[in-house]
Short mmCIF file of C-alpha atoms in Angstrom, two decimals:
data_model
loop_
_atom_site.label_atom_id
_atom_site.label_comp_id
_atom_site.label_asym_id
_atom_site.label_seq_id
_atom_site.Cartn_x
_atom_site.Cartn_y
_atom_site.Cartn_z
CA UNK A 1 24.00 -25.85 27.57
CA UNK A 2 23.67 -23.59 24.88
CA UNK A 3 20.39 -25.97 23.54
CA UNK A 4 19.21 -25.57 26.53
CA UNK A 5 19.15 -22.24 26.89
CA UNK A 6 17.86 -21.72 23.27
CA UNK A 7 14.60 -24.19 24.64
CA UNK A 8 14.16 -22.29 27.55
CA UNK A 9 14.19 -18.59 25.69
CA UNK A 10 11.78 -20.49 22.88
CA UNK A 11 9.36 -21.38 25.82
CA UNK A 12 9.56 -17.84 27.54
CA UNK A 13 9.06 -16.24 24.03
CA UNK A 14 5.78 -18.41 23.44
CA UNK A 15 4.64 -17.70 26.80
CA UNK A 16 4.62 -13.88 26.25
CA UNK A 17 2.94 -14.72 23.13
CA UNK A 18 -0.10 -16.98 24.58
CA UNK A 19 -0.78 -14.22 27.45
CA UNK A 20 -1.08 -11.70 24.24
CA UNK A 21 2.21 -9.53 25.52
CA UNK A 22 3.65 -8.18 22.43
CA UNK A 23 7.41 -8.69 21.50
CA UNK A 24 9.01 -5.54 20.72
CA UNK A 25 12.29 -4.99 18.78
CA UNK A 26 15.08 -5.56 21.29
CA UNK A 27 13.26 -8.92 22.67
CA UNK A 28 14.67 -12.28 21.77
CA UNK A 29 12.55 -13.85 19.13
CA UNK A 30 13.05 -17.01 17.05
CA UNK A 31 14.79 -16.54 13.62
CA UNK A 32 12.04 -18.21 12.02
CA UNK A 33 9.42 -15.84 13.84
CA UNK A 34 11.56 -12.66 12.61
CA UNK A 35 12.24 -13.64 8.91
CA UNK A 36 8.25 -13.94 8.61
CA UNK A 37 7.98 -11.06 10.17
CA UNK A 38 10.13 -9.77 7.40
CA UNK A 39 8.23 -11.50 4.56
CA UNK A 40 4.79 -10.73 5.61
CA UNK A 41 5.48 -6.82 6.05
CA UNK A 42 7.40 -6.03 3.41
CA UNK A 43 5.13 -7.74 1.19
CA UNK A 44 2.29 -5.93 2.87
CA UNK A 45 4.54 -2.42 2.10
CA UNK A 46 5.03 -3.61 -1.33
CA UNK A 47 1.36 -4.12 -1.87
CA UNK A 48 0.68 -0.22 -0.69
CA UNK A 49 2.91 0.78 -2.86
CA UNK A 50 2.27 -0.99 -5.89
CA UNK A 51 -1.23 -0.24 -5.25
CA UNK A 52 -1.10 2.79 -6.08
CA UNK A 53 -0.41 2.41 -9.52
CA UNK A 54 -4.24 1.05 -10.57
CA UNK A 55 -5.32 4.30 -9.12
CA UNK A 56 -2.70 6.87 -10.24
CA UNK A 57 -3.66 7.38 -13.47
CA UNK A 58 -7.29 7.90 -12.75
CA UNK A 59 -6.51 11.02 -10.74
CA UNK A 60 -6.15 12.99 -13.96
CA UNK A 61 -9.27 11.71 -15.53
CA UNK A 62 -11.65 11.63 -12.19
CA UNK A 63 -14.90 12.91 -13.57
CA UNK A 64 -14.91 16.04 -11.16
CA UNK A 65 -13.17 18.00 -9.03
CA UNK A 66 -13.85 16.31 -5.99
CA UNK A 67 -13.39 12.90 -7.02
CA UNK A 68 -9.78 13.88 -8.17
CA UNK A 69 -9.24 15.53 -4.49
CA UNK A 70 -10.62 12.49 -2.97
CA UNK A 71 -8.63 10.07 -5.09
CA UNK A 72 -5.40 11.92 -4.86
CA UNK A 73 -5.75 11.63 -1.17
CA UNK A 74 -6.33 8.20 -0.92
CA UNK A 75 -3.06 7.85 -3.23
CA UNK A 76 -1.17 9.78 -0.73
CA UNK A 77 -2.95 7.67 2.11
CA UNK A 78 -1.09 4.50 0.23
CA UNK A 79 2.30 6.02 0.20
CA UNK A 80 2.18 6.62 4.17
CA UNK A 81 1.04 3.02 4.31
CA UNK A 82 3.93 1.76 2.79
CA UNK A 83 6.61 4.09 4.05
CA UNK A 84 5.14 2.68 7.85
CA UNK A 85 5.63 -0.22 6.63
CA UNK A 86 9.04 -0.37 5.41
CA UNK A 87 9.69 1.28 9.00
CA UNK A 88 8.45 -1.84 10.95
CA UNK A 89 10.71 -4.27 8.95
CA UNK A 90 13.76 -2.13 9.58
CA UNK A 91 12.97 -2.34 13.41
CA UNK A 92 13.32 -6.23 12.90
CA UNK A 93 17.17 -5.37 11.05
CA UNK A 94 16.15 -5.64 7.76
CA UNK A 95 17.51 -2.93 5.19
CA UNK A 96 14.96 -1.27 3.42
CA UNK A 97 16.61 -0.80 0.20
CA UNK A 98 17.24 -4.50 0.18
CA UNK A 99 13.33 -5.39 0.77
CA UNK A 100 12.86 -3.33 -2.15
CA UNK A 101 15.12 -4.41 -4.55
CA UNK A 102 14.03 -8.01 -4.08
CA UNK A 103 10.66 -6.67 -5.30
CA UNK A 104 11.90 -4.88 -8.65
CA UNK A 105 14.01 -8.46 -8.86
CA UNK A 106 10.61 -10.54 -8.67
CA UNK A 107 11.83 -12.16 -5.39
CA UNK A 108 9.61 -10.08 -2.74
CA UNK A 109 5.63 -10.75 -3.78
CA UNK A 110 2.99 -8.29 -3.52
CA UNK A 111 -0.68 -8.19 -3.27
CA UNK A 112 -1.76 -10.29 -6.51
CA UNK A 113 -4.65 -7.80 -6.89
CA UNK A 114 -2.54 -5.42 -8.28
CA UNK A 115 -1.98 -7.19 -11.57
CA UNK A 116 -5.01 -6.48 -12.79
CA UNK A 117 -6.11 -3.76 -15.00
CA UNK A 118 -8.38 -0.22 -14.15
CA UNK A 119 -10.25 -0.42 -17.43
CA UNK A 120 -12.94 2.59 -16.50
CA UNK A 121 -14.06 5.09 -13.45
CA UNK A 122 -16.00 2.38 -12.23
CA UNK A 123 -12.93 0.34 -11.14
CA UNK A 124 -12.15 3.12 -8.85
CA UNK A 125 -15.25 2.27 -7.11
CA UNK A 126 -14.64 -1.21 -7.15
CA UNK A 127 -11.23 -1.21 -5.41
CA UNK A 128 -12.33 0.84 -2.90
CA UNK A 129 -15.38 -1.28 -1.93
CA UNK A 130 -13.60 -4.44 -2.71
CA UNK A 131 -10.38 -4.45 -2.70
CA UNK A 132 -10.01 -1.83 0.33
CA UNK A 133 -12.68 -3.86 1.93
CA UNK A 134 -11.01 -6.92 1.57
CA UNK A 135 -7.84 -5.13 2.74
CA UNK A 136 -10.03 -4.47 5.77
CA UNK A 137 -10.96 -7.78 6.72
CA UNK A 138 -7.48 -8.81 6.54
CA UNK A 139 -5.18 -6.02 8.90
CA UNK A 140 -8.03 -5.30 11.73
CA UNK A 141 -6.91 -8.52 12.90
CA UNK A 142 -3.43 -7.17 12.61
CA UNK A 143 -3.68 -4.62 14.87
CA UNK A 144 -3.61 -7.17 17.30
CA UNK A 145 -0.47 -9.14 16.09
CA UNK A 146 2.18 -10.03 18.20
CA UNK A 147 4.81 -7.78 17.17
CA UNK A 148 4.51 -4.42 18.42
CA UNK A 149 5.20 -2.74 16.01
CA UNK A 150 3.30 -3.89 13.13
CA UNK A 151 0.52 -3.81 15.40
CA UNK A 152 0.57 -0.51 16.26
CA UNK A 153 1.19 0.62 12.51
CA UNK A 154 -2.19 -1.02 11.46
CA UNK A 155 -4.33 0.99 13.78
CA UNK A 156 -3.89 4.29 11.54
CA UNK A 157 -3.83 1.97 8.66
CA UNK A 158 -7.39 0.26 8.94
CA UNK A 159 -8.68 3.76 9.75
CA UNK A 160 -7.26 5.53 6.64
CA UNK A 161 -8.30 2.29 4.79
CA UNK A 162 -11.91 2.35 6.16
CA UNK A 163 -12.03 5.75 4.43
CA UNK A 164 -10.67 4.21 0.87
CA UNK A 165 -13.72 1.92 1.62
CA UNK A 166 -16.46 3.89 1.93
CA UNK A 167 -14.98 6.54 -1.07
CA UNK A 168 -15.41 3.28 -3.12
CA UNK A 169 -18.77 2.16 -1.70
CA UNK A 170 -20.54 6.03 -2.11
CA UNK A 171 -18.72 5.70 -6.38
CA UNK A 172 -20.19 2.37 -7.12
CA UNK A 173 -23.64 3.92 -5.06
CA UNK A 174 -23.33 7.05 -7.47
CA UNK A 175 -23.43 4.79 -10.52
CA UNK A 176 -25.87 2.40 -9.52
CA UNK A 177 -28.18 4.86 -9.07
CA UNK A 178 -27.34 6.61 -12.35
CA UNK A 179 -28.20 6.07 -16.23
CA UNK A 180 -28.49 2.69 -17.57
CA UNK A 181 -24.96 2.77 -18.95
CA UNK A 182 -23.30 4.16 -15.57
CA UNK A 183 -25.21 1.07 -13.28
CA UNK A 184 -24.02 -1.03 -16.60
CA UNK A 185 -20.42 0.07 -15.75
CA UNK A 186 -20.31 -0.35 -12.10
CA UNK A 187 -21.78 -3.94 -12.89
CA UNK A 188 -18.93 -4.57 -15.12
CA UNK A 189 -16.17 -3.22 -12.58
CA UNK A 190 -18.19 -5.91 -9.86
CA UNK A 191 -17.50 -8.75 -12.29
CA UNK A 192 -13.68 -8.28 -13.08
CA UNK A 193 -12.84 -8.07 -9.76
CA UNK A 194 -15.22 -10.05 -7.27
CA UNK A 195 -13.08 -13.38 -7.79
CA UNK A 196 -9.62 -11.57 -7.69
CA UNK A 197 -10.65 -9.84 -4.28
CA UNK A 198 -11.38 -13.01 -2.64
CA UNK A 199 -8.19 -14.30 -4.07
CA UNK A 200 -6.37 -10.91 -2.34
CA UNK A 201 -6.79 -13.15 1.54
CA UNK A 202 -4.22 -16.42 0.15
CA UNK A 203 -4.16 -19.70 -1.13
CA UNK A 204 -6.90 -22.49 0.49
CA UNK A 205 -5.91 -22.99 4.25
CA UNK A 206 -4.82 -26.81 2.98
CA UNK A 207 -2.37 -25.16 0.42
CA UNK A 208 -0.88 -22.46 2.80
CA UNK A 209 2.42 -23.02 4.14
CA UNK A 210 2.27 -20.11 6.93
CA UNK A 211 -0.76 -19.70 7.84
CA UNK A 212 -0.86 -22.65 10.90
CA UNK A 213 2.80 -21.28 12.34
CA UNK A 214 1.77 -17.70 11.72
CA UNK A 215 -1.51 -18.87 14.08
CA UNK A 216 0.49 -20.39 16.46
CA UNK A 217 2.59 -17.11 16.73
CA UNK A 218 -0.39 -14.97 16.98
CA UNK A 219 0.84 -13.12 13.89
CA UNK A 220 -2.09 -13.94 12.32
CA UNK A 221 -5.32 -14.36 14.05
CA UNK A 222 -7.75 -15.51 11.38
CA UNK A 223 -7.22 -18.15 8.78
CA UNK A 224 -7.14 -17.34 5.31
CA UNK A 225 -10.42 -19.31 4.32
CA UNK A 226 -12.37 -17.78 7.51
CA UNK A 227 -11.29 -14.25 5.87
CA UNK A 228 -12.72 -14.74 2.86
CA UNK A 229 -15.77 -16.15 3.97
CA UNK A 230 -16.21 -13.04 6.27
CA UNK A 231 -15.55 -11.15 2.73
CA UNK A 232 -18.56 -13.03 1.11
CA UNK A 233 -20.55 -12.56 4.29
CA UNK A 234 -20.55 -9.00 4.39
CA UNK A 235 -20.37 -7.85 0.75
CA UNK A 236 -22.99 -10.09 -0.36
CA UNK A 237 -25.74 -7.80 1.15
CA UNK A 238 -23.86 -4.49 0.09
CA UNK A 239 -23.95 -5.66 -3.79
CA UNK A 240 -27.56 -6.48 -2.47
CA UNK A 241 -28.52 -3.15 -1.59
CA UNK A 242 -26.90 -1.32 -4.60
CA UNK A 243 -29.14 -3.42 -7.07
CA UNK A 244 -25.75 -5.19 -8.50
CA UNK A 245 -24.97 -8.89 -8.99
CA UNK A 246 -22.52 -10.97 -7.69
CA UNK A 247 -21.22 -12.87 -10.59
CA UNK A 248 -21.41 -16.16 -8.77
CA UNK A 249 -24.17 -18.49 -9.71
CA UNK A 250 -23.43 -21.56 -7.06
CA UNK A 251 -23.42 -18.24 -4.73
CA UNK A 252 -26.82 -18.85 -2.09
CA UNK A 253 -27.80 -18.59 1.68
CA UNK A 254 -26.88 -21.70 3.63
CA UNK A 255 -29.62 -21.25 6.74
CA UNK A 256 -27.85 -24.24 8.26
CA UNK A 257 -24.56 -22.50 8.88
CA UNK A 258 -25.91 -18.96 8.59
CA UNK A 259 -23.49 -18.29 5.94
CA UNK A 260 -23.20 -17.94 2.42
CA UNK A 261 -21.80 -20.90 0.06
CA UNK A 262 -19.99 -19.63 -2.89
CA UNK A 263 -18.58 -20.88 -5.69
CA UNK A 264 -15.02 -22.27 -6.94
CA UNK A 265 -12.33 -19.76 -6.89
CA UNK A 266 -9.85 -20.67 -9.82
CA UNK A 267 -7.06 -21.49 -7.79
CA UNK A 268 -5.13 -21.51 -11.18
CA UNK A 269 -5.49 -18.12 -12.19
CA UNK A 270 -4.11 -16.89 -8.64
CA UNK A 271 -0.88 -18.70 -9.05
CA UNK A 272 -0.52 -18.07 -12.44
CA UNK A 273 -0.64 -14.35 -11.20
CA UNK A 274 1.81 -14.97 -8.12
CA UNK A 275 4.45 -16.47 -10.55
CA UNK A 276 4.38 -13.16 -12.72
CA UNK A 277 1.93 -13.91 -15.57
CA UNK A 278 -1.18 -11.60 -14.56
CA UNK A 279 -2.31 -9.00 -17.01
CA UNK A 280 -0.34 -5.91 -15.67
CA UNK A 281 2.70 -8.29 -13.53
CA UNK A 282 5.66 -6.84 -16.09
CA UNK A 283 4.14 -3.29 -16.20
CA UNK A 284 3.93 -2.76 -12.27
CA UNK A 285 7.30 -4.15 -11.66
CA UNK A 286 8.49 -1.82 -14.56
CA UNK A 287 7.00 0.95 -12.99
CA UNK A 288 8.54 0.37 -9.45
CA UNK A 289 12.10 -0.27 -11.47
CA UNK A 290 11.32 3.21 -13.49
CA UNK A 291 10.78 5.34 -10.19
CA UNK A 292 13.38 4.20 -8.74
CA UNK A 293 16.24 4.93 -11.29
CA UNK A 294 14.63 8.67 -11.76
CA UNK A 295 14.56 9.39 -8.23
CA UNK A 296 18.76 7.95 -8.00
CA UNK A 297 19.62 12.21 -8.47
CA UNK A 298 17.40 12.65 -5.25
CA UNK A 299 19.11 10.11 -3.13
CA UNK A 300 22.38 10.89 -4.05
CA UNK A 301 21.96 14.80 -3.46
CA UNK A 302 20.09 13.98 -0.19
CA UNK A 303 23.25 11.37 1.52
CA UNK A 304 26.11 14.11 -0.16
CA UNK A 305 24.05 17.08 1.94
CA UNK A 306 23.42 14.65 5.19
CA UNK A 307 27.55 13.65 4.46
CA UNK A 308 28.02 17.42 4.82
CA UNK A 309 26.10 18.26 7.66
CA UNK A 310 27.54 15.13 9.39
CA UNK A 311 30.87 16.82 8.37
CA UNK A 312 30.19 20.81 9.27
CA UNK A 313 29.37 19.14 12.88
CA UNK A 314 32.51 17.15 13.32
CA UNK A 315 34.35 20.03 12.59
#
């Protein structure tokens, strides 16, 4: 009886989903569908988070005023990201503090775009256009996932994010357009991270295990290799129209599909990164660990006043 019932709340629970009702907290949902749920936020939290790291300590060295307002914002911008985030897994009854000691552990994964170095301004620019961009392309599909609220946290996201894009766009424009050595730099910035940005979307759609059940639940509405080639689509022209080169040679116009065919990512490199090897893998996580033992004082002085407060009105 009890199988039965388990079918029948299975079939109600994909219905909902194939007439594009969301589920909300307090509706049944498959175990499976909620511990996904749990992996794909929180990883998506960690990523804000950790992503702010790259950019951190450029706000400091920004080459004007503005550009350190601008970049301190989009910082902050990160921070909100993440702290939604970490709100929508809680609503699915998963502990915060858990989530992120399983990243400090190496357990939880984040964004493997993040283990790679900010070597000059020009990076800055880079992210923004590329990374941010490719962030882009991935969540405004989001906003229509299944589950409420993740949904409804990637509206403000993708707008805040469309902002990191275009701050990136208008430094690697700036450059372009400058001396030799400042179009020289924004070249270099292109070529260190074109390949890892269309790594940021996931493994090949024949080496994903989610991706087809994450389709089915309407968690995900595009498929890791259509995101990518979106990516190459639409940035192809950009790089086009700042005088820059992709640094893809097999990269051409395919007038057959209307599309552009690109080269081989190195599929090795990406999972070497995953598994903890990238260039900055150990210093990130250190970071994370770092901030979290100097903030312990905070936490501890914050639950003894809340303890008190809870106490004064008991009393």
């Amino acid at each position: 009886m009890a199988e039965l019932n388990i079918k029948e709340l299975e079939r109600r629970f994909q219905e909902k989903i194939d007439n594009d009702q969301k589920i909300e907290p307090n509706d049944w949902m498959p175990e499976r569908y909620r511990k996904t749920l749990i992996r794909q936020i929180s990883q998506h939290a960690h990523s804000e988070i950790v992503g702010m790291l790259p950019e951190g300590n450029w706000i400091t060295r920004a080459p004007n005023l503005r550009r350190k307002a601008v970049l301190l914002a989009k910082v902050q911008d990160e921070a909100g990201h993440g702290l939604y985030l970490y709100s929508a897994t809680e609503t699915l009854g998963a502990d915060r503090e858990e989530t992120i000691d399983d990243l400090h552990s190496g357990k939880a994964k984040y964004s493997s775009i993040f283990n790679y170095p900010t070597l000059t301004w020009a990076d800055m620019g880079a992210v923004g256009w590329l990374v941010d961009g490719a962030a882009i392309m991935n969540q405004v599909p989001l906003c229509r996932c299944s589950y409420g609220p993740y949904a409804r946290a990637m509206v403000r996201v993708c707008k805040e994010e469309s902002f990191h894009q275009r701050q990136g766009f208008e430094i690697m424009m700036t450059l372009a357009k400058g001396t030799p050595e400042q179009k020289a730099m924004a070249q270099d910035a292109l070529n260190r991270f074109w390949w890892p940005s269309l790594m940021m979307f996931g493994p090949p759609d024949e080496d994903s295990k989610h991706t087809a059940q994450s389709m089915a639940w309407k968690i995900k509405r595009s498929t890791n290799d259509e995101l990518r080639q979106q990516m190459v689509d639409i940035t192809v022209p950009q790089a086009e129209m700042l005088g820059l080169t992709i640094p893809d040679k097999d990269l051409k116009w395919n007038e057959e599909t209307k599309q552009y065919d690109f080269g081989e990512i190195d599929w090795n490199e990406f999972w070497n990164v995953v598994k903890g090897n990238g260039p900055c893998n150990k210093e990130r996580l250190d970071a994370r660990r770092k901030a979290k033992e100097n903030g312990e004082w905070v936490r501890e002085a914050a639950n003894a006043y809340a303890a008190k407060q809870k106490m004064k009105k008991a009393s």
